[in-house]
Tab-separated table of C-alpha atoms and ligand atoms in Angstrom:
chain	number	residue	atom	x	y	z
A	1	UNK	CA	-11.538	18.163	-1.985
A	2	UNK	CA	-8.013	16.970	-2.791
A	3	UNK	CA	-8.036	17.333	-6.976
A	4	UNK	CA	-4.927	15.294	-7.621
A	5	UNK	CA	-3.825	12.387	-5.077
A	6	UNK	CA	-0.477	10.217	-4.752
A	7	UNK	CA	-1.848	7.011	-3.713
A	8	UNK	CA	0.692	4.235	-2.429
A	9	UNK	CA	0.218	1.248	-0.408
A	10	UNK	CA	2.231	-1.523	1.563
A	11	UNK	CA	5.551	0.473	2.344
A	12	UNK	CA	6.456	-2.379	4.322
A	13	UNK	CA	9.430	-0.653	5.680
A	14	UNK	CA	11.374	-0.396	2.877
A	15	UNK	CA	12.793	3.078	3.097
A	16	UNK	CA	14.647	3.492	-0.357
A	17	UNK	CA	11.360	2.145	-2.284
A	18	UNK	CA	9.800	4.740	-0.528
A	19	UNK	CA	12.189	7.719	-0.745
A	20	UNK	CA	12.161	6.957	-4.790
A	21	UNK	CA	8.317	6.941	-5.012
A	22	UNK	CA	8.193	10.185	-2.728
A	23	UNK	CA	11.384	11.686	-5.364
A	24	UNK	CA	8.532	10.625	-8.142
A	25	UNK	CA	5.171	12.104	-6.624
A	26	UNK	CA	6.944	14.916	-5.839
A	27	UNK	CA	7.479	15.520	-9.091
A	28	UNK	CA	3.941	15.505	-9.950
A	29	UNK	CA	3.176	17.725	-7.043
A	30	UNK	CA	-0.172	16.338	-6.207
A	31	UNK	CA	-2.307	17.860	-3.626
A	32	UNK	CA	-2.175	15.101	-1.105
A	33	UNK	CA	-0.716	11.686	-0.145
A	34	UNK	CA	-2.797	9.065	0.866
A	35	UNK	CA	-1.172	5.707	2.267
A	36	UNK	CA	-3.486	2.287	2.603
A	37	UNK	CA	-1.566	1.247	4.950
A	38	UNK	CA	1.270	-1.791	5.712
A	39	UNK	CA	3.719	0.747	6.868
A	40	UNK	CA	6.404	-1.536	8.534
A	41	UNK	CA	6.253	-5.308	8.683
A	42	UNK	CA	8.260	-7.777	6.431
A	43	UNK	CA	11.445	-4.924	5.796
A	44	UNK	CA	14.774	-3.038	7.398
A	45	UNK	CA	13.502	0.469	8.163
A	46	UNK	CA	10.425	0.820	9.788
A	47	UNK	CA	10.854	4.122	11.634
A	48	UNK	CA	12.013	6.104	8.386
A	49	UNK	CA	8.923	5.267	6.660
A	50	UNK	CA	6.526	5.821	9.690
A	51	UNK	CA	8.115	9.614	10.183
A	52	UNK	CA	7.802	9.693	6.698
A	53	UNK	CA	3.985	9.119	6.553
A	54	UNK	CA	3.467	11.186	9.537
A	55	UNK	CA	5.012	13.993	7.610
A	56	UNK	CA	4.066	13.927	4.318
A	57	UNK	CA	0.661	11.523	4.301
A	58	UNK	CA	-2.598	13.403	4.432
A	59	UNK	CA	-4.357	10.182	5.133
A	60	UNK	CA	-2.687	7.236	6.217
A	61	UNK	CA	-4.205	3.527	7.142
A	62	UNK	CA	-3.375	1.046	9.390
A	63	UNK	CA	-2.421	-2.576	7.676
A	64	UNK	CA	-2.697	-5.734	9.229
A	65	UNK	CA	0.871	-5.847	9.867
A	66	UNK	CA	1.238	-2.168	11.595
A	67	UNK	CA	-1.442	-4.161	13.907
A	68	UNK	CA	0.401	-7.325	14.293
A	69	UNK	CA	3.653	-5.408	15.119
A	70	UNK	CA	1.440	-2.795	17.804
A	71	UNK	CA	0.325	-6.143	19.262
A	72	UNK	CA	-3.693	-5.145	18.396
A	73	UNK	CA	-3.803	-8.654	16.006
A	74	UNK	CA	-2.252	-12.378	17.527
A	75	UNK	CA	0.838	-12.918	15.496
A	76	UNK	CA	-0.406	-16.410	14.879
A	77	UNK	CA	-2.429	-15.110	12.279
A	78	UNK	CA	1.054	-14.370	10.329
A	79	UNK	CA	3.209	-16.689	8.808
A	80	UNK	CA	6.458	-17.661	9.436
A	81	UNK	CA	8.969	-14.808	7.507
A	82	UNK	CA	6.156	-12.243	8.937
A	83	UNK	CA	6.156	-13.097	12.512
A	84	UNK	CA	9.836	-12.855	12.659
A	85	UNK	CA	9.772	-9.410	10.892
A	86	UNK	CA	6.856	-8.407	13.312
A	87	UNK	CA	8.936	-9.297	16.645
A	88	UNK	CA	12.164	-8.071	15.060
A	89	UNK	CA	10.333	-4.844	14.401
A	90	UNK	CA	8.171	-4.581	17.688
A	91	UNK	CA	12.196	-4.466	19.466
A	92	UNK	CA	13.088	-1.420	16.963
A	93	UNK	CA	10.257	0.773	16.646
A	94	UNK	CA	10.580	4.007	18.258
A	95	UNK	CA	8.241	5.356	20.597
A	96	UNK	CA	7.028	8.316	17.656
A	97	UNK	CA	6.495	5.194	15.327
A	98	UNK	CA	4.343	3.397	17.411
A	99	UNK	CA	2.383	6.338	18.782
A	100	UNK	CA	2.147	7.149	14.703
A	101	UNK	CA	0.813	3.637	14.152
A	102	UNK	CA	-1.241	3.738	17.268
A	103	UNK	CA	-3.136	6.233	15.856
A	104	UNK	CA	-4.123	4.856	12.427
A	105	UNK	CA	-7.306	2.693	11.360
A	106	UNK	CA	-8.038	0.741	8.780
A	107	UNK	CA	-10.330	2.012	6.632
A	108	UNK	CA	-11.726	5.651	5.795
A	109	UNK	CA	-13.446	7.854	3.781
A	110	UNK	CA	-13.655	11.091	1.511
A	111	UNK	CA	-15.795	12.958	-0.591
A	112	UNK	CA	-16.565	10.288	-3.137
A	113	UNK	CA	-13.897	7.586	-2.189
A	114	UNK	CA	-14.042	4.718	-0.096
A	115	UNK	CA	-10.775	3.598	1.473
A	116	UNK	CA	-9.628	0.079	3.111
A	117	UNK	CA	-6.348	-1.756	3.705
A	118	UNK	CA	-7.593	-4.595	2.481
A	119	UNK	CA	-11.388	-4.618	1.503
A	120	UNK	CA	-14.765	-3.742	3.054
A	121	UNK	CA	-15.776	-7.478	3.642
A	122	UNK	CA	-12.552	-7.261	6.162
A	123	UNK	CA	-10.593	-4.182	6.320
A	124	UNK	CA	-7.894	-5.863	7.780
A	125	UNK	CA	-7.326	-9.552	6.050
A	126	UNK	CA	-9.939	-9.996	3.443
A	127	UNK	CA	-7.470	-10.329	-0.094
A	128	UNK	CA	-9.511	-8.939	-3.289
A	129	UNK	CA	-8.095	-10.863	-6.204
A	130	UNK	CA	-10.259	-12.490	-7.684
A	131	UNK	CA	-13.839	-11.039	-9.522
A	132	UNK	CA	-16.076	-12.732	-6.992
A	133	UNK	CA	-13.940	-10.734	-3.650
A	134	UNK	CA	-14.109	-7.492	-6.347
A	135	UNK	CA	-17.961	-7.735	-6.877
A	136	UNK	CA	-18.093	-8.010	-3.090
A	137	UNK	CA	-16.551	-4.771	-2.719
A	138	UNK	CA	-18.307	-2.806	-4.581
A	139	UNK	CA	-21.660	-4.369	-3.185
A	140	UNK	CA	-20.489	-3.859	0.300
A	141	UNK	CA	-19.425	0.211	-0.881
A	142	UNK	CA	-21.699	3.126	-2.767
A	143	UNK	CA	-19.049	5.722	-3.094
A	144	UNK	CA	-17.867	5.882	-6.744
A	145	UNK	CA	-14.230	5.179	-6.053
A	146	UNK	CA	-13.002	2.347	-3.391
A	147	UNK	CA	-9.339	1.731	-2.805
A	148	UNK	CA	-7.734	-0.983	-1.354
A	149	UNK	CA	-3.938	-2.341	-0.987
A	150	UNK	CA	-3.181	-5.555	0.923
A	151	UNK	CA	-2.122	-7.851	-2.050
A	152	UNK	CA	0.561	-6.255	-3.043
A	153	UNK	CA	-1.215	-6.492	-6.444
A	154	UNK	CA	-1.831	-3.325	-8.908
A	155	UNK	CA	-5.599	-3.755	-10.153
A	156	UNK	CA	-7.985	-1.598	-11.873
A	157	UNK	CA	-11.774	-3.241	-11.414
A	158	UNK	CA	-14.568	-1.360	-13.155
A	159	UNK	CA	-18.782	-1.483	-12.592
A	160	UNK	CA	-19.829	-0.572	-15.446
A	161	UNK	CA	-23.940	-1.386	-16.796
A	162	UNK	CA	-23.919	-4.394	-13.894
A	163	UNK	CA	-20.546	-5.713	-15.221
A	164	UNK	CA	-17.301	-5.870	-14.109
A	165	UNK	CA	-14.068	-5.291	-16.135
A	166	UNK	CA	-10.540	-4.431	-16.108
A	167	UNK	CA	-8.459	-6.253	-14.261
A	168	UNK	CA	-4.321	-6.123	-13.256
A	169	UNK	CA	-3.075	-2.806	-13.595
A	170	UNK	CA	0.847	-3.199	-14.714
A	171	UNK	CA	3.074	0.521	-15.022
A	172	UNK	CA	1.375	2.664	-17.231
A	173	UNK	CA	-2.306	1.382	-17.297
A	174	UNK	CA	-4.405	4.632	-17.421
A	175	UNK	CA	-8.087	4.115	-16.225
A	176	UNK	CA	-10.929	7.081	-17.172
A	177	UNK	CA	-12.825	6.991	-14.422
A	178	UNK	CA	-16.078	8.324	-15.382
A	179	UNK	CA	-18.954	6.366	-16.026
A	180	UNK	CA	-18.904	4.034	-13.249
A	181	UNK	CA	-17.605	2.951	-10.162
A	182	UNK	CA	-14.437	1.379	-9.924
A	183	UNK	CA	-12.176	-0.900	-7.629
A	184	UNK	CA	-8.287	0.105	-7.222
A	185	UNK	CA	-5.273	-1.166	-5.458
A	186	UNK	CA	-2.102	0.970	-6.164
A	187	UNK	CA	0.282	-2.150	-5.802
A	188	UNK	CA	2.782	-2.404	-3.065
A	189	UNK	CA	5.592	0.430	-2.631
A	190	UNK	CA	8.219	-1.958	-0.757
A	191	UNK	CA	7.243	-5.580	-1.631
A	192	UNK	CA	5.425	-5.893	-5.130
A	193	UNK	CA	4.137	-9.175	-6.304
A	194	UNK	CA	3.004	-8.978	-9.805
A	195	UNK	CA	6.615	-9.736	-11.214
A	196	UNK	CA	7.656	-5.910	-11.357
A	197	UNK	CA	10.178	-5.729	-8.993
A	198	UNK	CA	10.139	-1.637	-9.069
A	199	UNK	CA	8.021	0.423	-6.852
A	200	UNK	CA	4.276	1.218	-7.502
A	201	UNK	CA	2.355	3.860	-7.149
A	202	UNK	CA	-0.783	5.674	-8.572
A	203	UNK	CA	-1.909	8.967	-9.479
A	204	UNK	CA	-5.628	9.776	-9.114
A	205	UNK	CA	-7.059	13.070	-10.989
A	206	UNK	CA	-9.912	14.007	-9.875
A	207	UNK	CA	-11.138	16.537	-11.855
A	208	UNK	CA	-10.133	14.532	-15.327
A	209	UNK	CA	-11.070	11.488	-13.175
A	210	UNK	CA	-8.222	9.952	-14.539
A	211	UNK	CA	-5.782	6.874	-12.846
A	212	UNK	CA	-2.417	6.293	-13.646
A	213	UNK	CA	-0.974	3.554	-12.788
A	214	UNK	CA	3.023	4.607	-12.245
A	215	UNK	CA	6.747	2.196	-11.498
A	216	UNK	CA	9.956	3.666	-10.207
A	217	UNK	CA	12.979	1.828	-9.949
A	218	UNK	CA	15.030	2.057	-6.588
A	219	UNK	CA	18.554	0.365	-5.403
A	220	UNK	CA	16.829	-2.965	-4.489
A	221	UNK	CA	20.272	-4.068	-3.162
A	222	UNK	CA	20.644	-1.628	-0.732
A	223	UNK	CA	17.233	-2.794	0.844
A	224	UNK	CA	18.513	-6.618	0.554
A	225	UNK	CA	21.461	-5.914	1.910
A	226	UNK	CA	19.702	-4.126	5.201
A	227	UNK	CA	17.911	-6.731	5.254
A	228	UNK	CA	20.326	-8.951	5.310
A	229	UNK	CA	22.412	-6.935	8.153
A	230	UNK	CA	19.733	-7.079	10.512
A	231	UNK	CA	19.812	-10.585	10.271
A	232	UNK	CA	16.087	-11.166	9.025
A	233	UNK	CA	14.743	-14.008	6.813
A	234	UNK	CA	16.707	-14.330	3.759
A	235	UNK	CA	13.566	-15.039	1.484
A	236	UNK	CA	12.317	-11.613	2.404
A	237	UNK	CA	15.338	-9.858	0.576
A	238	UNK	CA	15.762	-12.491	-2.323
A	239	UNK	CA	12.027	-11.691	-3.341
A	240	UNK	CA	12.476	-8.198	-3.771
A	241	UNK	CA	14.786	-9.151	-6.894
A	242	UNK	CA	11.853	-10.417	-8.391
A	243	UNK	CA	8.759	-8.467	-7.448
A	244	UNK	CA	7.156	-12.132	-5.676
B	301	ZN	ZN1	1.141	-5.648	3.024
């Protein structure tokens, strides 16, 4: 078993978030990479970041929007800005991408860990945000460790003596993991939304069974400006300023 793993989440094709948080795990030189999935979808550069993941990620998920782009979900499921990424994208992707894609699922599992894009209820939509959606996914699990992405949303969720605890997980929360089973989501590499506009990312030690929540700042205006090039929605580059 992998003792330290560089978990990241929601890459959402933005390939100089993503080049900054691989610059910063590789730093920490954990054993593997593991990616919950949301590889393209929403931003500029979807085939960087699928070649990267195919490279680099020892386990890699399939999102709900690496579906929607494949054509395996109905993009009337998305809304508006996301549909028009999705077709925009479906025209770029190269054929390695979407054989990469083709190949992923949505959920998975390791010694001791639970993985889903977005939750076991629904590995591919359900959001867990709230403590009632947590509790539910840690009923629906038995593993010690589940990990989900999907909301864009750092969070650290423990089950502790029948209770929950914890809660958002902002850059430097560090969780000690024994004692418990517990419910994390990494936060989004290329479109946060907890009002930290830099990249997220979390370390998991297995052997101190230790999380660390981790931030790295990247040019966001390079991405907006990409973004802005290929002539996609304006709101999806203005709310990378702002981590929304
Ligand atoms: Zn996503």
């Amino acid at each position: 078993m992998a003792r330290r793993v560089a978990v990241i989440s929601d890459i959402h094709a933005n390939w100089h978030a993503l080049e900054a948080v691989l610059a910063a795990v590789e730093q920490e030189q954990p054993d593997e990479l593991w990616c919950l999935g949301d590889l393209v979808g929403y931003g500029p550069r979807p085939n960087p970041c699928c070649v990267a993941m195919e490279q680099r990620a020892g386990l890699c998920l399939a999102g709900n929007h690496d579906l929607g782009v494949l054509g395996a979900l109905d993009l009337c499921e998305f809304t508006g800005d996301a549909v028009e990424a999705a077709r925009w994208t479906r025209g770029v992707l190269a054929e390695g991408s979407r054989a990469y894609l083709s190949s992923l699922r949505p959920n998975a599992r390791r010694d001791g860990v639970e993985l889903f894009h977005a939750s076991p209820r629904d590995p591919v939509w359900d959001y867990v945000l709230t403590p009632e959606a947590a509790a539910a996914a840690l009923e629906l699990t038995e593993e010690p460790l589940v990990l989900v992405g999907h909301s864009h949303v750092p969070l650290a969720i423990a089950l502790q003596n029948d209770a929950l605890a914890g809660g958002l997980a902002p850059e430097g929360t560090e969780v000690d993991l024994s004692g418990g089973r517990f419910l994390l989501n990494p936060g989004s590499v290329g479109q946060p939304r907890d009002g930290d506009p830099r990249a997220a990312w979390l370390l998991l030690d297995h052997e101190s069974r230790n999380a660390s929540f981790r931030r790295v700042e990247y040019p966001v205006e390079l991405t907006q400006a990409e973004i802005r090039e290929r002539r996609l929605p304006d709101a999806l580059a203005e709310r990378l300023a702002h981590g929304l």
